[in-house]
XYZ file of C-alpha atoms in Angstrom:
665
model
C 0.000 0.000 0.000
C 1.328 3.431 -0.957
C 1.778 6.198 1.632
C -1.093 8.237 0.162
C -3.690 5.448 0.360
C -4.873 7.036 3.592
C -4.708 10.747 4.506
C -3.887 11.205 8.195
C -5.289 13.991 10.406
C -2.741 16.155 12.288
C -3.712 19.396 14.003
C -2.013 21.523 16.625
C -4.081 21.509 19.819
C -4.268 24.589 22.070
C -0.674 25.704 22.584
C 1.258 22.456 22.777
C -0.612 19.379 21.571
C -0.243 17.670 18.192
C -2.778 14.855 17.675
C -1.763 12.281 15.033
C -3.629 9.546 13.209
C -0.758 8.753 10.887
C 0.945 5.500 9.918
C 4.531 5.248 8.738
C 4.997 3.361 5.491
C 8.145 2.734 3.434
C 9.460 5.516 1.203
C 10.177 5.042 -2.471
C 13.875 5.805 -2.776
C 13.647 6.196 -6.582
C 14.416 9.252 -8.696
C 12.268 10.712 -11.477
C 14.707 9.504 -14.159
C 14.574 5.952 -12.787
C 10.787 5.967 -12.731
C 10.565 7.455 -16.252
C 12.877 4.704 -17.477
C 10.635 2.178 -15.738
C 7.602 3.733 -17.486
C 9.322 3.662 -20.870
C 10.304 -0.001 -20.526
C 6.908 -1.138 -19.253
C 5.329 -3.848 -21.398
C 1.887 -3.989 -19.767
C -0.763 -1.414 -18.880
C -0.487 -2.478 -15.218
C 3.250 -1.670 -15.118
C 2.625 1.717 -16.786
C -0.182 2.503 -14.358
C 2.002 1.708 -11.301
C 4.911 3.759 -12.688
C 2.651 6.803 -13.250
C 1.292 6.516 -9.687
C 4.841 6.398 -8.291
C 5.848 9.430 -10.375
C 2.847 11.381 -9.133
C 3.577 10.537 -5.515
C 7.222 11.523 -5.952
C 6.112 15.166 -6.522
C 2.930 15.192 -4.435
C 4.487 17.237 -1.607
C 6.981 19.327 -3.593
C 5.445 20.126 -7.004
C 1.669 19.662 -7.061
C 1.352 20.742 -10.721
C 3.756 18.001 -11.795
C 2.046 15.460 -9.540
C -1.326 16.305 -11.128
C 0.193 15.912 -14.617
C 1.230 12.321 -13.869
C -2.063 11.559 -12.089
C -4.039 12.786 -15.141
C -2.032 10.386 -17.337
C -2.826 7.690 -14.759
C -6.575 8.497 -15.051
C -6.424 8.458 -18.875
C -4.894 4.967 -18.750
C -7.598 3.793 -16.323
C -10.343 5.195 -18.610
C -8.736 3.636 -21.687
C -8.741 0.196 -20.008
C -12.187 0.803 -18.420
C -10.742 -0.529 -15.139
C -12.895 0.430 -12.127
C -10.136 -0.430 -9.618
C -7.649 1.858 -11.393
C -10.223 4.652 -11.607
C -10.755 4.367 -7.844
C -6.992 4.627 -7.233
C -6.653 7.602 -9.605
C -9.445 9.560 -7.880
C -7.826 8.728 -4.531
C -4.565 10.246 -5.796
C -6.353 13.401 -7.022
C -7.916 13.720 -3.574
C -4.500 13.479 -1.915
C -3.200 16.438 -3.936
C -6.268 18.548 -3.101
C -5.923 17.550 0.570
C -2.247 18.542 0.715
C -3.048 22.065 -0.556
C -5.972 22.353 1.936
C -8.682 22.239 -0.770
C -10.858 19.938 1.318
C -13.971 20.413 -0.842
C -12.045 19.230 -3.907
C -10.586 16.375 -1.858
C -14.080 15.323 -0.686
C -15.419 15.241 -4.267
C -12.444 13.133 -5.436
C -12.717 10.685 -2.529
C -16.445 10.173 -3.142
C -15.729 9.354 -6.790
C -13.039 6.938 -5.621
C -15.639 5.283 -3.351
C -18.079 4.965 -6.263
C -15.571 3.135 -8.485
C -14.368 0.990 -5.565
C -17.977 -0.077 -4.968
C -18.461 -0.879 -8.680
C -15.359 -3.084 -8.604
C -16.420 -4.562 -5.225
C -12.950 -3.756 -3.848
C -13.555 -3.642 -0.077
C -9.981 -2.559 0.676
C -10.386 0.457 -1.610
C -13.847 1.138 -0.140
C -12.186 1.265 3.285
C -9.517 3.715 2.041
C -12.084 6.021 0.445
C -14.334 6.065 3.538
C -11.365 6.922 5.793
C -10.367 9.828 3.557
C -13.955 11.083 3.169
C -14.165 11.172 6.988
C -10.978 13.243 7.240
C -12.163 15.654 4.526
C -15.461 16.163 6.366
C -13.492 16.747 9.604
C -11.447 19.508 7.987
C -14.696 21.023 6.677
C -15.893 21.116 10.320
C -18.649 18.527 9.734
C -17.864 16.146 12.608
C -21.129 14.176 12.339
C -20.456 13.204 8.722
C -16.792 12.496 9.556
C -17.857 9.984 12.224
C -20.419 8.315 9.901
C -17.857 7.609 7.150
C -15.148 6.597 9.635
C -17.568 4.027 11.090
C -18.312 2.744 7.564
C -14.540 2.317 7.189
C -14.433 0.567 10.580
C -17.031 -1.995 9.426
C -15.014 -2.851 6.309
C -11.601 -2.836 8.046
C -12.803 -5.193 10.799
C -14.533 -7.490 8.276
C -11.282 -7.678 6.264
C -9.145 -7.882 9.445
C -7.008 -5.135 7.851
C -4.811 -4.121 10.803
C -3.326 -1.103 8.986
C -6.763 0.330 8.261
C -8.045 -0.578 11.739
C -5.240 1.403 13.421
C -5.994 4.444 11.224
C -9.759 4.244 11.806
C -9.422 3.800 15.588
C -6.925 6.704 15.748
C -9.170 8.969 13.667
C -12.336 8.155 15.617
C -10.597 8.676 18.973
C -9.355 12.066 17.688
C -12.820 13.031 16.366
C -14.534 12.202 19.666
C -11.788 13.925 21.689
C -12.267 17.020 19.521
C -16.020 16.837 20.229
C -15.285 16.389 23.976
C -17.032 13.012 23.995
C -14.296 11.525 26.137
C -15.924 8.164 26.928
C -16.352 7.439 23.181
C -12.796 8.666 22.647
C -11.460 6.189 25.230
C -13.513 3.362 23.689
C -11.549 3.708 20.428
C -8.255 4.330 22.254
C -8.649 0.932 23.942
C -9.513 -0.661 20.590
C -6.358 0.866 19.067
C -3.845 -0.151 21.758
C -3.911 -3.987 21.324
C -3.961 -3.763 17.504
C -1.086 -1.261 17.308
C 0.885 -3.249 19.898
C 0.495 -6.616 18.151
C 1.213 -5.060 14.745
C 4.334 -3.306 16.081
C 2.996 0.111 15.035
C 4.730 2.300 17.603
C 3.525 5.667 16.263
C -0.110 4.513 16.456
C 0.482 3.083 19.931
C 2.189 6.231 21.275
C -0.539 8.404 19.791
C -3.219 6.236 21.444
C -1.546 6.635 24.847
C -1.324 10.425 24.407
C -4.951 10.866 23.277
C -6.004 8.588 26.135
C -4.036 10.713 28.610
C -5.781 13.855 27.305
C -9.198 12.201 27.747
C -8.378 10.882 31.244
C -7.170 14.363 32.225
C -10.466 15.898 31.038
C -12.363 13.283 33.089
C -10.160 14.001 36.185
C -8.950 10.380 36.225
C -5.373 11.336 37.068
C -3.944 7.901 38.021
C -4.900 6.518 34.602
C -3.616 9.695 32.947
C -0.199 9.303 34.610
C -0.081 5.613 33.647
C -0.733 6.476 29.997
C 1.869 9.261 30.073
C 4.461 6.805 31.366
C 3.616 4.297 28.616
C 3.681 7.019 25.956
C 7.127 8.147 27.129
C 8.468 4.597 26.871
C 6.929 4.056 23.422
C 8.029 7.266 21.681
C 11.691 6.209 21.635
C 10.720 3.266 19.385
C 9.040 5.487 16.749
C 11.187 5.598 13.601
C 9.818 8.657 11.790
C 11.561 11.764 13.207
C 8.720 14.224 12.430
C 6.175 12.110 14.287
C 8.620 11.538 17.152
C 9.133 15.318 17.453
C 5.380 15.956 17.521
C 4.762 13.205 20.082
C 7.450 14.687 22.341
C 5.725 18.067 21.985
C 2.392 16.448 22.906
C 3.890 14.983 26.079
C 5.437 18.331 26.940
C 2.046 19.986 26.516
C 0.257 17.596 28.861
C 2.917 17.973 31.579
C 2.702 21.759 31.117
C -1.062 21.651 31.670
C -0.750 19.682 34.925
C 1.977 21.979 36.281
C 4.934 19.587 35.858
C 7.116 22.231 34.192
C 10.478 20.495 34.706
C 9.203 17.342 32.998
C 7.642 19.486 30.258
C 11.052 21.134 29.710
C 12.762 17.723 29.323
C 10.400 16.652 26.516
C 10.437 19.966 24.654
C 14.272 19.932 24.729
C 14.189 16.429 23.219
C 11.827 17.623 20.503
C 14.047 20.658 19.762
C 17.242 18.581 19.530
C 15.590 16.074 17.192
C 14.154 18.842 14.971
C 17.588 20.425 14.538
C 19.311 17.069 13.987
C 16.781 15.783 11.443
C 16.465 19.140 9.627
C 12.713 19.334 10.367
C 13.035 23.122 10.469
C 9.411 23.928 9.729
C 8.305 22.927 13.236
C 11.028 24.893 15.082
C 8.974 28.144 15.512
C 6.245 26.177 17.315
C 8.882 24.455 19.475
C 10.471 27.833 20.330
C 7.039 29.111 21.396
C 6.518 26.062 23.632
C 10.041 26.353 25.108
C 9.443 30.038 25.900
C 6.176 29.391 27.738
C 7.730 26.616 29.812
C 10.751 28.769 30.776
C 8.437 31.601 31.880
C 6.473 29.092 33.984
C 9.828 28.104 35.574
C 10.444 31.801 36.483
C 13.173 32.093 33.852
C 11.461 35.042 32.199
C 14.422 36.533 30.346
C 15.262 33.222 28.639
C 11.584 32.649 27.905
C 11.259 36.051 26.217
C 14.238 35.217 23.957
C 12.576 31.969 22.768
C 9.221 33.674 22.206
C 10.888 36.353 20.060
C 12.651 33.590 18.079
C 9.273 31.919 17.547
C 7.770 35.146 16.180
C 10.784 35.757 13.934
C 10.663 32.200 12.543
C 6.884 32.144 12.059
C 6.639 35.487 10.232
C 8.014 34.372 6.791
C 5.660 31.362 6.743
C 2.695 33.418 8.016
C 2.067 30.945 10.850
C -0.546 33.131 12.513
C -1.233 30.742 15.371
C 2.375 30.625 16.547
C 2.683 34.393 16.152
C -0.540 35.223 18.007
C 0.133 32.786 20.880
C 3.729 34.022 21.221
C 2.607 37.673 21.406
C -0.013 36.687 23.980
C 2.629 34.930 26.117
C 4.909 37.975 25.855
C 2.120 40.318 26.955
C 1.430 38.172 30.020
C 5.136 38.004 30.878
C 5.627 41.796 30.561
C 2.478 42.424 32.587
C 3.836 40.188 35.379
C 7.048 42.230 35.328
C 4.972 45.481 35.552
C 6.400 46.521 32.193
C 3.024 47.844 31.107
C 4.204 49.709 28.013
C 5.678 46.597 26.373
C 2.768 44.519 27.667
C 0.312 46.833 25.936
C 2.290 46.746 22.683
C 2.518 42.929 22.757
C -1.201 42.674 23.373
C -2.033 44.937 20.414
C 0.128 42.681 18.225
C -1.754 39.638 19.518
C -5.071 41.324 18.693
C -3.861 42.116 15.171
C -3.149 38.443 14.457
C -6.034 36.733 16.236
C -8.658 38.966 17.896
C -11.099 36.097 18.297
C -8.799 34.287 20.756
C -8.719 37.101 23.328
C -9.832 35.833 26.705
C -11.809 38.012 29.082
C -9.246 37.746 31.840
C -6.314 38.713 29.594
C -8.324 41.573 28.132
C -9.013 42.853 31.655
C -5.320 42.571 32.602
C -4.239 44.442 29.486
C -6.728 47.265 30.107
C -5.510 47.429 33.691
C -1.883 47.515 32.451
C -2.690 50.421 30.127
C -4.432 52.283 32.969
C -1.493 51.770 35.321
C 0.932 52.910 32.629
C -1.041 56.117 32.103
C -1.301 56.617 35.886
C 2.463 56.200 36.384
C 3.119 58.584 33.480
C 0.863 61.208 35.060
C 2.501 60.670 38.466
C 5.941 61.257 36.913
C 4.755 64.462 35.293
C 3.259 65.589 38.605
C 6.536 64.939 40.403
C 8.494 67.007 37.849
C 6.207 70.001 38.385
C 5.658 69.549 42.146
C 7.680 72.620 43.131
C 5.434 74.801 40.936
C 2.292 73.566 42.659
C 3.354 73.890 46.299
C 2.010 77.442 46.611
C -1.403 76.209 45.386
C -1.483 73.162 47.701
C -4.255 74.366 50.022
C -6.370 75.598 47.144
C -5.793 72.415 45.188
C -6.588 70.319 48.276
C -9.927 72.092 48.701
C -10.733 71.743 45.001
C -9.779 68.095 45.153
C -12.020 67.548 48.168
C -14.932 69.213 46.379
C -14.211 67.137 43.298
C -14.209 63.914 45.314
C -17.530 64.845 46.933
C -19.061 65.670 43.553
C -17.571 62.541 42.012
C -18.893 60.378 44.847
C -22.356 61.893 44.456
C -22.197 61.312 40.698
C -21.077 57.721 41.174
C -23.879 57.123 43.689
C -26.461 58.518 41.266
C -24.966 56.440 38.462
C -25.113 53.269 40.594
C -28.768 53.968 41.431
C -29.570 54.592 37.757
C -27.752 51.420 36.676
C -29.553 49.421 39.374
C -32.959 50.741 38.266
C -32.084 50.037 34.636
C -30.957 46.517 35.520
C -34.151 45.779 37.467
C -36.293 47.023 34.567
C -34.239 45.083 32.051
C -34.465 41.965 34.190
C -38.229 42.353 34.388
C -38.438 42.597 30.596
C -36.149 39.551 30.191
C -38.294 37.474 32.558
C -41.398 38.448 30.609
C -39.699 37.537 27.335
C -38.507 34.213 28.765
C -42.029 33.416 29.949
C -43.417 34.255 26.512
C -40.665 32.176 24.864
C -41.434 29.171 27.096
C -45.119 29.436 26.258
C -44.289 29.681 22.553
C -41.992 26.631 22.752
C -44.679 24.670 24.607
C -47.200 25.537 21.879
C -44.692 24.488 19.189
C -44.050 21.230 21.055
C -47.776 20.470 21.237
C -48.153 21.316 17.559
C -45.190 19.070 16.688
C -46.692 16.211 18.722
C -50.033 16.763 16.997
C -48.359 16.798 13.601
C -46.415 13.615 14.473
C -49.669 11.923 15.485
C -51.203 12.965 12.149
C -48.173 11.593 10.256
C -48.361 8.382 12.318
C -52.055 7.927 11.474
C -51.427 8.816 7.828
C -48.572 6.311 7.437
C -50.414 3.528 9.246
C -53.578 4.258 7.257
C -51.577 4.294 4.040
C -49.948 0.918 4.788
C -53.287 -0.604 5.883
C -54.937 0.670 2.685
C -52.026 -0.658 0.603
C -52.345 -4.051 2.299
C -56.154 -4.099 1.849
C -56.005 -3.092 -1.821
C -53.215 -5.616 -2.500
C -55.284 -8.366 -0.820
C -58.436 -7.351 -2.727
C -56.525 -7.308 -6.010
C -54.985 -10.712 -5.350
C -57.984 -12.488 -3.793
C -60.800 -10.653 -5.603
C -59.812 -9.363 -9.010
C -57.064 -11.961 -9.389
C -59.369 -14.877 -8.633
C -62.070 -13.424 -10.913
C -59.648 -13.032 -13.828
C -58.252 -16.545 -13.269
C -61.816 -17.916 -13.293
C -62.589 -16.130 -16.546
C -59.434 -17.564 -18.094
C -60.371 -21.119 -17.023
C -63.914 -20.701 -18.392
C -62.668 -19.418 -21.733
C -60.049 -22.177 -21.939
C -62.692 -24.864 -21.265
C -65.047 -23.322 -23.832
C -62.412 -23.504 -26.503
C -62.373 -27.282 -26.413
C -66.145 -27.568 -26.634
C -66.815 -25.111 -29.450
C -66.157 -25.046 -33.168
C -64.544 -21.718 -34.076
C -63.447 -20.355 -37.439
C -59.664 -20.075 -37.858
C -59.776 -16.236 -37.882
C -61.950 -16.212 -34.780
C -59.645 -18.773 -33.165
C -56.675 -16.388 -33.463
C -58.739 -13.604 -31.890
C -59.754 -16.025 -29.120
C -56.101 -17.008 -28.465
C -55.008 -13.333 -28.414
C -57.769 -12.555 -25.893
C -56.520 -15.320 -23.566
C -52.929 -13.986 -23.907
C -54.090 -10.448 -23.043
C -55.947 -11.931 -20.059
C -52.678 -13.582 -18.912
C -50.909 -10.217 -19.258
C -53.618 -8.514 -17.183
C -53.313 -11.179 -14.450
C -49.495 -10.740 -14.355
C -49.742 -6.923 -14.218
C -52.332 -7.167 -11.398
C -50.004 -9.433 -9.387
C -47.054 -7.046 -9.948
C -49.096 -4.064 -8.695
C -50.283 -6.033 -5.661
C -46.686 -7.072 -4.849
C -45.408 -3.475 -5.089
C -48.151 -2.268 -2.762
C -47.238 -4.825 -0.053
C -44.386 -7.300 -0.829
C -44.987 -10.650 0.847
C -41.237 -11.112 1.327
C -41.193 -8.078 3.686
C -43.292 -10.109 6.121
C -41.778 -13.543 5.481
C -38.097 -12.869 4.722
C -37.390 -9.406 6.156
C -36.108 -6.021 5.014
C -32.720 -6.947 3.467
C -34.101 -9.741 1.260
C -36.983 -7.527 0.093
C -34.621 -4.669 -0.792
C -32.352 -7.082 -2.685
C -35.387 -8.402 -4.622
C -36.420 -4.807 -5.425
C -32.943 -3.879 -6.677
C -32.647 -7.112 -8.681
C -35.854 -6.234 -10.539
C -34.406 -2.830 -11.562
C -30.666 -3.614 -11.907
C -29.529 -3.342 -15.507
C -32.762 -1.833 -16.781
C -32.490 1.465 -18.667
C -28.708 1.327 -18.198
C -28.958 1.603 -14.354
C -26.350 -0.243 -12.246
C -27.290 -0.701 -8.551
C -24.822 -1.466 -5.697
C -26.217 -2.343 -2.247
C -24.256 -2.811 1.022
C -25.508 -3.566 4.516
C -23.743 -4.054 7.861
C -24.932 -5.473 11.221
C -28.549 -5.847 10.039
C -28.855 -9.626 10.331
C -31.510 -9.346 13.079
C -35.063 -8.338 12.128
C -36.116 -4.776 12.963
C -39.548 -3.763 14.329
C -42.201 -4.288 11.636
C -43.149 -0.595 11.355
C -39.487 0.398 10.909
C -38.873 -2.225 8.199
C -41.921 -1.038 6.244
C -40.902 2.643 6.493
C -37.267 1.937 5.551
C -38.443 -0.104 2.557
C -40.768 2.721 1.461
C -37.945 5.287 1.743
C -35.569 3.172 -0.371
C -38.412 2.485 -2.834
C -39.053 6.256 -3.085
C -35.342 7.041 -3.606
C -35.070 4.350 -6.304
C -38.186 5.623 -8.112
C -36.760 9.181 -8.055
C -33.550 7.904 -9.640
C -35.439 5.908 -12.314
C -37.992 8.619 -13.130
C -36.020 11.863 -12.824
C -32.268 11.476 -12.240
C -31.205 9.906 -15.583
C -28.503 8.107 -13.589
C -26.413 5.105 -14.595
C -25.248 4.239 -11.052
C -27.110 4.029 -7.745
C -25.304 3.124 -4.469
C -27.072 2.381 -1.164
C -25.351 1.663 2.184
C -27.222 0.570 5.334
C -25.422 0.266 8.679
C -26.403 -0.369 12.277
C -24.358 0.576 15.372
C -26.195 -0.545 18.508
C -29.603 1.122 18.042
C -28.409 3.763 15.555
C -29.332 3.235 11.882
C -27.512 5.069 9.065
C -28.667 5.065 5.431
C -26.622 6.621 2.578
C -27.970 6.724 -0.996
C -25.980 8.269 -3.870
C -26.431 8.507 -7.660
C -24.521 10.074 -10.556
C -27.579 11.594 -12.231
C -28.417 15.142 -13.280
C -28.901 16.264 -9.654
C -31.139 19.095 -8.517
C -30.908 22.606 -7.078
C -30.637 22.748 -3.265
C -33.663 25.078 -3.150
C -35.746 22.337 -4.799
C -35.169 20.106 -1.778
C -35.970 22.832 0.776
C -39.093 24.220 -0.918
C -40.303 21.091 -2.715
C -44.076 20.527 -2.898
C -43.783 17.217 -4.768
C -45.118 14.000 -3.289
C -41.790 12.145 -3.501
C -39.602 14.458 -1.383
C -42.461 15.259 1.029
C -43.162 11.539 1.608
C -39.445 11.023 2.299
C -39.338 13.929 4.784
C -42.551 12.781 6.547
C -41.230 9.256 7.048
C -37.901 10.502 8.479
C -39.808 12.896 10.763
C -41.993 10.002 11.941
C -38.832 8.052 12.874
C -37.579 11.161 14.761
C -34.502 11.073 12.565
C -32.427 13.459 10.459
C -32.085 13.690 6.672
C -29.422 15.631 4.757
C -29.579 16.058 0.959
C -26.479 17.137 -0.969
C -26.901 17.854 -4.682
C -26.291 20.367 -7.418
C -27.223 20.470 -11.093
C -25.093 18.059 -13.124
C -23.304 16.511 -10.110
C -25.638 13.737 -8.947
C -27.244 13.596 -5.523
C -26.515 12.154 -2.077
C -28.908 11.493 0.821
C -27.812 10.789 4.427
C -30.586 9.511 6.755
C -30.021 8.723 10.465
C -32.383 7.605 13.220
C -32.472 5.495 16.396
C -34.451 2.320 17.002
C -36.834 2.235 20.011
């Protein structure tokens, strides 16, 4: 597997943490000339395809334009051979380039196309890769819910394949996602899944990362004994990590955690290790962040002068690369240090620099301290001026003292009146707020009652609809069907007992054939209204029968996956899920003009996830929001009845995607 099969997620946390979900894979060690010679001497399309992939990866991090040139040639070869597996790999490579330049929307589109071709080739390993990367793209687009959904799809495939490499990546990503969302118990669940797999596989970077994320979660849950145990294990594991960049970042993570718990000496040991490794391995890009961390730790150790030097180095190193986070955090640390030294002029300047780089990160307490520092600076400046002119004011001392006393009295009276006015304003404002809150609660209660009423109406409508479908299907089968069968038998028996002209005989035969057609059409309609297999065989079998009847017709290819749905669901839920899939399929057949339709069903405990995607003509987003058509409204009503959520993603010419989630009772 190539290094870009999976995109890892690495983000700097607060001021010190780096969270990794990365796996170290072998490097190429080949030059462009060697790979071009390999391409030229290739005798098969497979050898040419692999050589083009290797050439693209060679420039993926240094020359994206050149990487894209080779990847386009790779895609052309895949199209020429009509190879779905190669197309999936090519789209995965395009996504990697977009991801590396932080175009996460472009990466998401490429990864979804990779998933489509992987599904068409039934390549579960490639499906796993695409789902992992889709999850990471959604994470970087700040859509954590979707990131978790696709990561759990990847988890299902990785565990079914027993793919330890993919399992380590998925567990690392999910633990990072849940830690980011502050769902620490879920985070720890995946940490403890990751540890035995990484340990048995000898994946030290994954193991060290699991210990560090676990320590962060235990710290947040105030479980300090377990936190310290994980920190000790992380410290012992990091030395066995081979990749220097990851080892540097893991050391910085450990330093950050010890900094947070007040163990500054231990924090200093790990940040020094990270700094020495960065210099020795020429990983110079991370040095500004390390200088910032070193400076903060030295200030915490009361070594302010040394700390200021490192913070200034951090700012100097981060400026050419426009690393705003390092610059803003370094200025903030400098302002706090100067304020502690009562150097209010420099503190104020440092704080204004911090505001210029990242105003949104200003904390109320720091803002108060900086305002106080400015006030004290102005006060000291005025006191100095007063001292310089003191000899000129001595003759006016008594007069000034009296004026000052009068001023204080007037000021006190003004302050008292202001306090009374503010108090009266506050009481009035509070009264208005309480009235508004009461009105809001009443409004919410009315909305809740209306929602419950509407849900009851939808419940009655859906049950009535299914009962009517069942009754009509039964009447068609038992009534009209039996009647038509009886007519056919009567006509067939009459034929043998009557002498009919040859011309009339052909008309008679054609009438019986048309009667057979009518009977078959009646049975098809009755089956669509209420499939017997939904009662006898369950949801999955019925869906498979439905897709089989449509697969290949009108050029439509259907791919269906399901996970953890071996047990039967409640009857009402199976009927509603079948109707939703039936509605989505009919929309694709009638309106989408699609050639591919992919459906994935998954169950995690009591949580059901349904994803349906097609490559049709798509529709405008406003059509979904303001639609008055029966199809979309039926879909929305059924999801609302299940108390679930539905998200539609489509645009003209780019197909459509539906994500439906709900919980079982």
